[in-house]
Coordinates of C-alpha atoms in Angstrom, one line a residue:
X1 CA 94.4 122.4 31.9
X2 CA 97.3 120.3 30.5
X3 CA 100.5 121.6 30.1
X4 CA 103.8 120.1 28.1
X5 CA 107.0 121.5 27.9
X6 CA 111.0 120.8 27.8
X7 CA 113.8 122.5 30.1
X8 CA 117.2 121.9 30.2
X9 CA 118.7 122.8 33.7
X10 CA 122.0 122.1 35.0
X11 CA 122.1 121.4 39.4
X12 CA 122.9 125.3 40.0
X13 CA 119.4 126.3 38.4
X14 CA 117.4 122.8 40.0
X15 CA 116.2 124.9 42.7
X16 CA 114.4 127.3 41.0
X17 CA 113.2 124.9 38.2
X18 CA 111.5 122.8 41.1
X19 CA 110.0 125.9 42.8
X20 CA 108.3 126.4 39.1
X21 CA 107.2 122.9 39.1
X22 CA 105.4 123.2 43.0
X23 CA 103.9 126.6 42.1
X24 CA 102.5 124.6 38.6
X25 CA 101.2 121.7 40.7
X26 CA 99.1 124.4 42.9
X27 CA 98.7 123.2 46.6
X28 CA 99.2 119.5 46.0
X29 CA 99.6 116.8 43.5
X30 CA 101.0 113.6 42.4
X31 CA 104.3 113.7 40.1
X32 CA 105.7 110.9 38.4
X33 CA 109.5 111.3 38.2
X34 CA 110.8 109.1 35.4
X35 CA 114.4 108.4 34.2
X36 CA 117.6 106.1 34.1
X37 CA 119.5 105.3 37.3
X38 CA 121.4 108.3 38.8
X39 CA 119.5 110.7 36.1
X40 CA 118.6 112.9 38.8
X41 CA 115.1 112.0 40.2
X42 CA 116.2 111.9 44.1
X43 CA 118.2 115.5 43.6
X44 CA 114.9 116.8 41.9
X45 CA 113.0 115.5 45.0
X46 CA 115.8 117.5 47.4
X47 CA 115.0 120.7 45.6
X48 CA 111.3 120.5 45.5
X49 CA 111.7 119.8 49.4
X50 CA 113.8 123.2 49.4
X51 CA 111.0 124.8 47.6
X52 CA 108.8 123.7 50.4
X53 CA 110.9 124.7 53.0
X54 CA 111.9 121.6 54.3
X55 CA 115.4 121.7 55.3
X56 CA 116.2 118.2 56.6
X57 CA 117.9 115.5 54.6
X58 CA 116.1 113.7 51.8
X59 CA 117.2 110.6 50.7
X60 CA 115.7 107.5 48.4
X61 CA 113.2 105.6 50.3
X62 CA 114.4 103.0 48.0
X63 CA 113.6 99.6 50.5
X64 CA 111.0 101.3 52.6
X65 CA 109.2 102.9 49.6
X66 CA 107.9 106.1 51.5
X67 CA 109.5 108.8 53.1
X68 CA 107.3 111.4 54.4
X69 CA 108.4 115.1 55.5
X70 CA 106.7 117.7 57.5
X71 CA 103.5 115.9 56.4
X72 CA 103.5 117.7 52.9
X73 CA 106.2 115.9 51.3
X74 CA 105.5 112.3 50.4
X75 CA 108.5 110.6 48.4
X76 CA 107.9 107.4 47.2
X77 CA 110.3 104.9 45.4
X78 CA 108.5 101.8 43.7
X79 CA 111.9 100.5 41.8
X80 CA 111.7 97.6 44.1
X81 CA 107.7 96.9 44.5
X82 CA 106.4 98.0 41.2
X83 CA 102.9 98.7 40.6
X84 CA 101.6 95.4 42.1
X85 CA 103.8 95.9 45.4
X86 CA 102.8 99.6 45.7
X87 CA 99.0 98.7 45.5
X88 CA 99.6 95.6 48.0
X89 CA 101.3 98.0 50.6
X90 CA 98.0 99.7 50.6
X91 CA 100.0 102.9 49.5
X92 CA 97.4 103.9 46.7
X93 CA 95.4 105.2 49.7
X94 CA 98.3 107.8 50.7
X95 CA 97.7 109.3 47.7
X96 CA 94.3 110.8 49.0
X97 CA 96.3 112.5 51.7
X98 CA 97.0 116.2 51.1
X99 CA 100.1 117.0 49.9
X100 CA 102.8 116.6 47.5
X101 CA 103.5 112.8 46.1
X102 CA 106.5 112.5 44.3
X103 CA 107.0 108.9 43.1
X104 CA 110.1 107.6 41.4
X105 CA 109.7 104.9 38.9
X106 CA 106.4 105.4 38.0
X107 CA 106.2 103.7 34.9
X108 CA 103.1 103.3 32.1
X109 CA 101.8 100.3 34.4
X110 CA 101.9 102.7 37.6
X111 CA 99.7 105.1 35.3
X112 CA 97.3 102.4 34.5
X113 CA 97.0 102.0 38.1
X114 CA 96.6 105.9 38.8
X115 CA 93.9 105.8 36.0
X116 CA 92.1 102.8 37.6
X117 CA 91.6 105.0 40.9
X118 CA 91.0 108.1 39.1
X119 CA 93.8 109.7 40.7
X120 CA 95.1 112.8 38.5
X121 CA 98.9 113.2 38.4
X122 CA 101.9 115.0 36.3
X123 CA 105.1 113.3 35.0
X124 CA 108.6 114.6 34.4
X125 CA 110.6 112.7 32.4
X126 CA 114.4 113.0 33.1
X127 CA 117.3 112.6 30.2
X128 CA 120.9 113.0 31.0
X129 CA 123.0 115.5 29.1
X130 CA 126.4 115.5 30.2
X131 CA 126.8 118.0 33.3
X132 CA 123.0 119.1 32.6
X133 CA 119.3 117.5 32.7
X134 CA 116.7 117.5 30.2
X135 CA 112.9 117.6 31.8
X136 CA 110.2 116.7 30.0
X137 CA 107.3 118.0 32.2
X138 CA 103.6 117.1 31.8
X139 CA 101.4 118.9 34.1
X140 CA 98.2 117.6 34.7
X141 CA 98.8 114.4 32.5
X142 CA 95.7 112.9 34.0
X143 CA 93.1 114.5 35.8

């Protein structure tokens, strides 16, 4: 079942929102995070990690592409490598690993790649609204 909605949220309520998203995804999932630079993609991943009980420092894997936390949170940043680099790195196979795969910069080309491999995913598009963010959520965008 596909679900779409929008939510405006400030930093003080981000942890609760991330917990809602975790609950909607269930025990695992691929989640594409999209938005401009400094829109809050990594801040969302930090809040999501807290929802999973992960207390270690979370940073964007801009150059390493992937940071893995406790074997249950996989944080990707494909800004530098794009869809082709992601595919060439062999990381597409990592998406089969049980856990939550949060992917920053998962654009339409990346969605085509996921479709090609039959990988279900959800999306969150983040828009900046002064000190708040508007999150456009699409759970199970493709399954």
